[in-house]
Structures are given as C-alpha cells and as structure tokens.
XYZ file of C-alpha atoms in Angstrom:
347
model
C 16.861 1.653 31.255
C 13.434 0.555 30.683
C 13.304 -2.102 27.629
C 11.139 -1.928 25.172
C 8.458 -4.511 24.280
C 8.587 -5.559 20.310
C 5.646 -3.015 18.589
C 5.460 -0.451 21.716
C 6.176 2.535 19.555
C 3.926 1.580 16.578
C 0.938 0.648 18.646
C 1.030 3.706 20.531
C 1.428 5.780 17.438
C -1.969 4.134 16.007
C -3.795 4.930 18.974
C -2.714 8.445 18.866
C -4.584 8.892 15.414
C -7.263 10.194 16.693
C -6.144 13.264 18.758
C -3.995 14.174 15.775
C -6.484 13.926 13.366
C -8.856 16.539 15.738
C -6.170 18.774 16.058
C -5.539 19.161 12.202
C -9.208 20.423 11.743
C -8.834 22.467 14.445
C -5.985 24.203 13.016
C -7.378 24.017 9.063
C -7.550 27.908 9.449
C -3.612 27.726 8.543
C -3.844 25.411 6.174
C -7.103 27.664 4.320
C -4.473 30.648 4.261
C -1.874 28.555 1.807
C -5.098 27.290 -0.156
C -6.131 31.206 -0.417
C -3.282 32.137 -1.975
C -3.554 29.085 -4.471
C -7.021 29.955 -5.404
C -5.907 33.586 -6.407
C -4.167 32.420 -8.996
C -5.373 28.826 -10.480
C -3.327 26.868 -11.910
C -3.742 24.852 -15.265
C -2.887 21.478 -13.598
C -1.020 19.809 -11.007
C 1.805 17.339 -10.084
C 2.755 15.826 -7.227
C 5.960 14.577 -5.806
C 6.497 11.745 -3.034
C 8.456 8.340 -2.122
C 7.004 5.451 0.218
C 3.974 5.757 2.287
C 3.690 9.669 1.198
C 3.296 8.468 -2.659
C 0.094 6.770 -1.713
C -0.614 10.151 0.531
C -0.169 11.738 -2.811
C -2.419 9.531 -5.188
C -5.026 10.092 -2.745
C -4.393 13.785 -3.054
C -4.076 13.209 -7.179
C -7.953 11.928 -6.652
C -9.086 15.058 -4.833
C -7.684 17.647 -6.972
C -9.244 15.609 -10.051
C -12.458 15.151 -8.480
C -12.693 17.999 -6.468
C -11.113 20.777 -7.762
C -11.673 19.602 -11.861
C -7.944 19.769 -12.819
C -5.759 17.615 -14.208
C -3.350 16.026 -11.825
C -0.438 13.565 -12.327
C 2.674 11.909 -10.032
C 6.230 12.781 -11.576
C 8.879 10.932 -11.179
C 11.862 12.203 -9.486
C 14.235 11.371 -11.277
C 13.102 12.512 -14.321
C 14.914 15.603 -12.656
C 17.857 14.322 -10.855
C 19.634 11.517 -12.979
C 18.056 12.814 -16.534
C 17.964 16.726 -16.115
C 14.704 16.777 -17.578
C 13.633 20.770 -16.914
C 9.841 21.013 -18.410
C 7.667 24.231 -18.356
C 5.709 24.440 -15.395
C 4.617 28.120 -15.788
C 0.904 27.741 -13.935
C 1.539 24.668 -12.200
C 1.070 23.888 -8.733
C 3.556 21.832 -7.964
C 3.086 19.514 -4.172
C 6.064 17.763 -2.705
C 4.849 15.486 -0.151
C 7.287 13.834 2.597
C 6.886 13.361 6.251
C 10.724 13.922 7.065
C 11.266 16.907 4.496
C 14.507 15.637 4.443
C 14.957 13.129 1.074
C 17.664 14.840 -1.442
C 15.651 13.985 -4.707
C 12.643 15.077 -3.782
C 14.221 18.588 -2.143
C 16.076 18.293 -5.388
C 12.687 18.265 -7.957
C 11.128 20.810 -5.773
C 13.901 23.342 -6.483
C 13.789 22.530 -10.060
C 10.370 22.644 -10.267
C 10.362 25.939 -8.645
C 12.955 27.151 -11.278
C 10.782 25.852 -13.689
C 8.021 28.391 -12.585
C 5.955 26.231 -10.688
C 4.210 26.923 -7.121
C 5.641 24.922 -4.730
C 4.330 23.489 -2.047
C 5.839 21.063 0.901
C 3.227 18.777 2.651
C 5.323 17.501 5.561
C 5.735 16.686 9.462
C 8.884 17.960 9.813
C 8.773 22.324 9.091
C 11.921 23.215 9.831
C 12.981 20.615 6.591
C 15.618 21.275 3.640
C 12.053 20.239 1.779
C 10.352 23.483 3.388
C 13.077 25.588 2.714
C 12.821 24.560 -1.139
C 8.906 25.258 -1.729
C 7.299 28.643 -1.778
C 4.654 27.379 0.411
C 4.580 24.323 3.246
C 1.288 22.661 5.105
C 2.204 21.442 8.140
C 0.644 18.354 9.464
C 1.940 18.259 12.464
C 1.588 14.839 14.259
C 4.509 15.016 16.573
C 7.478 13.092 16.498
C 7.036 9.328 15.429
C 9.554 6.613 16.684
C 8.710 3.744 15.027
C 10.136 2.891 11.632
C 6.643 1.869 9.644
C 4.593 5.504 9.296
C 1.125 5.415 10.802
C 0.081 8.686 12.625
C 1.966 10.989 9.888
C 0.347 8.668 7.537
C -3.156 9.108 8.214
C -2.508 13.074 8.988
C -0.735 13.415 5.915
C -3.990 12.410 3.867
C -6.254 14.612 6.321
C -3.969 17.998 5.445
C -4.350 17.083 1.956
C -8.180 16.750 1.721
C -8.217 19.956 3.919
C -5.691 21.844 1.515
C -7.370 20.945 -1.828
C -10.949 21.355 -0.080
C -9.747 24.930 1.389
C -8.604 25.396 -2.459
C -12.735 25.119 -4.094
C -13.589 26.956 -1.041
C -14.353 24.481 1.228
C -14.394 25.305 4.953
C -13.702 21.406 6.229
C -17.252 20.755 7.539
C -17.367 16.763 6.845
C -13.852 16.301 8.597
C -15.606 18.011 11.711
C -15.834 15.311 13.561
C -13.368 12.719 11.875
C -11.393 12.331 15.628
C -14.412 11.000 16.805
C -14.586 8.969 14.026
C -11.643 7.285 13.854
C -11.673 7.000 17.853
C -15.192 4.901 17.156
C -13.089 2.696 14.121
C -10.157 2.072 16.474
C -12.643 0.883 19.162
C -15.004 -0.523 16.939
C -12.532 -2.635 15.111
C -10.509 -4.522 17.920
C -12.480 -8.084 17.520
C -12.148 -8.151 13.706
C -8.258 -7.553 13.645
C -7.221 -10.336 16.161
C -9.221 -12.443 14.285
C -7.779 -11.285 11.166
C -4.663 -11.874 12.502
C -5.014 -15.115 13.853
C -6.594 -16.074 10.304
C -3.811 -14.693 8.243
C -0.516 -14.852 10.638
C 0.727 -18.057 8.351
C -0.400 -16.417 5.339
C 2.206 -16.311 2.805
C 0.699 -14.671 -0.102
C -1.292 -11.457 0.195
C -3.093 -9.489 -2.505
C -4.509 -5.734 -1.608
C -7.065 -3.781 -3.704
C -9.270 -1.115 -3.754
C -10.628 1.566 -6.203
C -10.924 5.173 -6.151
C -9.967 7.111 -3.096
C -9.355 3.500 -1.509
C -6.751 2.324 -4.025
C -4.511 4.742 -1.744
C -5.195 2.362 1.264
C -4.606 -0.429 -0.990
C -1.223 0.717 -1.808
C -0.266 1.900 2.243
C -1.931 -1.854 3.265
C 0.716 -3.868 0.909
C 3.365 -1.609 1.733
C 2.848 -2.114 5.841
C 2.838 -5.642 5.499
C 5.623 -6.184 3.370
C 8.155 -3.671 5.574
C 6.287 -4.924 9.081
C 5.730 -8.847 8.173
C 8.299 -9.486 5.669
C 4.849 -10.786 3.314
C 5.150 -10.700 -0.084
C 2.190 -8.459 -0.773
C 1.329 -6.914 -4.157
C -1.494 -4.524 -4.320
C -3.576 -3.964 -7.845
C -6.060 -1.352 -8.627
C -9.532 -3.079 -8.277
C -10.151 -2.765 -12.057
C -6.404 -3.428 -12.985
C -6.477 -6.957 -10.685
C -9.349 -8.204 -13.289
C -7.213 -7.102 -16.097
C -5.022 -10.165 -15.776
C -3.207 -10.799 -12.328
C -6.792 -12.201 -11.116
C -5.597 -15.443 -13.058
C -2.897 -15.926 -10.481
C -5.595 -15.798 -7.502
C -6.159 -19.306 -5.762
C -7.196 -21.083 -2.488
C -3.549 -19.792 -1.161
C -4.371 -16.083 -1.893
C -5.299 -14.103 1.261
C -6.843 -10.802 -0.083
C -6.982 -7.602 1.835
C -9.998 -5.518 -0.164
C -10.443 -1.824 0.753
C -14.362 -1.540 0.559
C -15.798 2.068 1.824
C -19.561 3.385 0.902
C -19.366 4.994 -1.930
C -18.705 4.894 -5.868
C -15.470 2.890 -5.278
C -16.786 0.463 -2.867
C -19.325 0.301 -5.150
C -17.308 -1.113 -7.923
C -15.497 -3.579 -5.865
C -18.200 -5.775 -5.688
C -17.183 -7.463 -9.236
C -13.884 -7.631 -7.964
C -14.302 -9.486 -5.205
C -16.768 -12.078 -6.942
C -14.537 -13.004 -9.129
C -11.188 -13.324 -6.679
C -14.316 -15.543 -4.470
C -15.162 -17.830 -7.096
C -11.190 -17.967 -7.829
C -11.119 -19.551 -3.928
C -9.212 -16.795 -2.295
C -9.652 -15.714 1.271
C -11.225 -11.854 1.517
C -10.346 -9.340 3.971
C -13.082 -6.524 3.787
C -12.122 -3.648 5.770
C -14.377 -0.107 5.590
C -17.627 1.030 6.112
C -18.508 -0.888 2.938
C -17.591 -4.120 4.404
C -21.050 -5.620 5.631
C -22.390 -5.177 1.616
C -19.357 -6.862 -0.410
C -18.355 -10.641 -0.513
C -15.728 -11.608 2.044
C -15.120 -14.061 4.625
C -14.074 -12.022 7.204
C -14.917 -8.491 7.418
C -14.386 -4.896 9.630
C -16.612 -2.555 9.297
C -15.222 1.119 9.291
C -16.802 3.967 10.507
C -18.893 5.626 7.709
C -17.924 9.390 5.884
C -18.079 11.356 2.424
C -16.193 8.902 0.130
C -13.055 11.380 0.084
C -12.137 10.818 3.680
C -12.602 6.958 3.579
C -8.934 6.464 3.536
C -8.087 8.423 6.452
C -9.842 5.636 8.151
C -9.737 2.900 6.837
C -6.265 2.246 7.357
C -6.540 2.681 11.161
C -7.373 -1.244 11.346
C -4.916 -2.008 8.505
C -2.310 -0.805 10.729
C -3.044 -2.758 13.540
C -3.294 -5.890 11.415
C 0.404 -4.993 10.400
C 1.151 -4.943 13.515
C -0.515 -7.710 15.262
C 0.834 -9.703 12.039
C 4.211 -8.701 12.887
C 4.272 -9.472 16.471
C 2.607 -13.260 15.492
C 5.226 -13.913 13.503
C 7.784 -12.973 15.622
C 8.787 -9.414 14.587
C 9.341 -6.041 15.726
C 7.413 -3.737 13.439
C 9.282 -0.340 15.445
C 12.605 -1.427 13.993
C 11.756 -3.782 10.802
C 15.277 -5.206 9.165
C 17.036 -3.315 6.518
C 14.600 -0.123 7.066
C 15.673 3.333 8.039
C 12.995 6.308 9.422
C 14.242 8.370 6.539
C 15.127 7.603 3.299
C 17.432 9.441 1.414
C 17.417 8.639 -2.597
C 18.627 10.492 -5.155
C-alpha cells in the first residue's frame, strides 16, 4: 500500500477548486428551481443555521440575503433549540441549514424544529442523501465530490458559490458574474504560488496571528483563523475589521503577524484604516485579494478581481495553501490534524 505524503489529500483538494466551482454554474439551473419556489412566496426574514467552516459559509450568505435580496437575516444558535427547547414562530421564514456532511444531530435537530415551527427549510450541503436533507423541505446540492482530508477546502469554497447562486437565483438573478469564476480561481491558484511560499517562509515561526476583513471578506477572515488554528496548531483570533479598532488593536505589536482579507470593493475599501493603524502598531500584514496592491502591507497576493459578493470564493484559495504550506513547515499533517474528526457531531 502506497503511503501517503503529509498534506497529499488537502493539496489536491485545493487544486480541484476550480473544476468544482465551473461545474456549480453549470448546474445553477437546479439550484434556480429551489430559489423559484422561494421567490413565490417571500419570506419576512431569514436565519441561518451552521457549525465550523459552514458558519462562516453562512455569514457570507447572511451578507447576500441583506444586501442582495433587502431582508433581514440573522445566525441562530442551535442550541437555543436542543438544550433550551426554545420553539419561536417562524411562520414566513426561510429557514437555511448549512453543513457539508448533513450529518451533525443539532443542526438536523433545529431544522426539524424549525420546520415545525412553520419555517421553509432548506439544507445547503455536500452530502444529499444526509439525515440534514431528509429534515428540510428543500436541499441545494453543492456537490464537490468526496473530500478526504480533515480541514474543508473544496466544499468550502463551493459551499459559498451555491449560496451566492441560491440567494442571486432568489432576486432573479441568472448567475452571469460567476460565469467565468473557474477560470478565475484557476488564474488565483496560478497567480498566487510565489506570494504563499514566501508567506510561508515569513510566517512558519509565527506564533501569534490576527485575521480581519470587512463585509463579504469578514467570512474569509473567519475560514483563514479557523484553517490555521486546526492545520498549524496557531493561536489565531480573527476580528471584524471595524470590531479589531474597537479595542483588541491595543494588543497588536511587532510580534503580531496579521492576515488582512483586502478585495476591491466597499469592504476592501474600509480596511485601509485598519491596517494603518495595526502598521503604525508594528505588526506584520498579510494582504491577500484583489485589493492587495492598494492597502498597507508588507507582503501581499493579489487575487483575481470580481463583483465584491464573490470575493470570498476566492480569496481563500491562497489562504488555504498558506495553511497548508504552514502546516507542512512546521512539521504537520494538515489531512489528519490532532484531536479533529471529518464530521462533527454536537448536540
């Protein structure tokens, strides 16, 4: 038997990104038949459901539908429903469960309640056949194919691109500026090979790591502190852009590595403070988007540029492979990471 080399799985997962990514816009068709449905019958708000790297697929998607679609949106919290019983009215409510395994008892739990409750349910997830597909009314598939390594990457990145092509389909959208996003993130993956290594010979001692970004991007921040803490064992913390100068800026120094999600755009735009002031505080910025050339940093990878809402899809694609590379330099295996399971189950 044929063993293994430390990061095999993960890498190859990044570098399939791109393929999955085209085929989801190819198939949006399905997707625009669950939106359809949706649209016949608005809701009055929404809430969304998640755990791990799907929570920050779903605070993107908590973006969109406020931006996008004008409604109010909100994360609940799980166990609101399974340890306190809590059963509120959710009569008109659209009600998305978001989990790449389908297969988490609290969050197949909070779906059925919320269904009870009167809400629409619907599953976002890689896995159809799921107890969490069976629960929900409706279920988007995204459909990236089995994924062997522990830390999500592929059903990461797909997971956002169903969502912006679900709530899109919802105002009517037909998915024309995701058209060519495989392209796209083919061109960041290339693009960005240079800039990682030498982020992650600059950063492989690193102790301390800070990640921000605002907007759409404060998803990536989110997904960025959460791959290096489960991949690299760092202790990373990642802040809204505007929360970070509400106070944990004063803990910034000439130890502080910080990983800044910076894409073109209204977010990006308002970064620029942010990262002045964590510059003058001596810390070490990471840009990383298509944003990355206009901001302060000392090292910096320029992303591909797209409409502000699909920044996230990829940006991330070189965050991953700095978790990665990180990993491997400090002598881990980020397929199998210590402690960590592929699924979850909480309750």
């Amino acid at each position: 038997m044929t063993q293994l080399r430390p990061g095999e799985h993960m890498a190859a997962e990044i570098s399939e990104q791109p393929s999955v990514l085209a085929g989801l816009v190819e198939r949006r068709s399905g997707i625009a038949e669950v939106a359809e449905k949706i649209s016949q019958n608005p809701p009055r708000f929404a809430l969304l459901a998640a755990r791990g790297s799907s929570d920050h697929g779903a605070l993107y998607a908590k973006y969109l539908i406020e931006v996008l679609l004008g409604l109010p949106a909100g994360l609940v919290s799980p166990s609101t429903a399974t340890l306190y019983g809590a059963r509120p009215d959710l009569r008109d409510v659209l009600f998305i469960t978001v989990s790449q395994s389908g297969g988490s008892p609290d969050l197949i739990e909070v779906t059925e309640a919320a269904r009870r409750q009167g809400a629409l349910t619907v599953s976002v997830t890689n896995t159809p056949d799921s107890p969490l597909r069976a629960a929900s009314e409706l279920g988007v598939d995204i459909g990236a194919g089995v994924e062997k390594a522990v830390a999500a990457t592929k059903t990461y990145s797909a997971t956002l691109m169903a969502l912006y092509l679900f709530i899109d389909a919802i105002r009517g959208g037909k998915g024309e500026d995701a058209e060519k996003i495989g392209e796209l993130a083919q061109q960041t993956l290339d693009g960005s090979v240079e800039g990682v290594q030498r982020a992650v010979d600059r950063y492989r001692f690193v102790d301390r790591v800070l990640t921000t970004g605002r907007g759409y991007s404060y998803a990536s921040a989110l997904e960025a502190s959460l791959k290096l803490a489960e991949t690299s064992y760092l202790a990373a913390r990642a802040y809204s852009g505007a929360d970070l100068l509400h106070g944990p800026v004063a803990a910034v120094d000439g130890e502080t590595a910080v990983l800044a999600a910076t894409s073109l755009g209204r977010g990006g735009e308002a970064m620029r403070e942010v990262l002045e002031a964590v510059g003058e505080r001596g810390a070490d910025v990471l840009a990383v988007g298509s944003a990355a050339n206009d901001v302060p940093a000392a090292l910096r990878i320029p992303v591909a540029p797209t409409v502000e809402e699909l920044a996230p899809v990829l940006e991330i694609l070189p965050i991953q492979r700095i978790a990665l590379g990180l990993s491997l330099a400090r002598g881990g295996n980020p397929d199998n990471p210590r402690g960590l399971l592929k699924v979850t189950k909480t309750r």
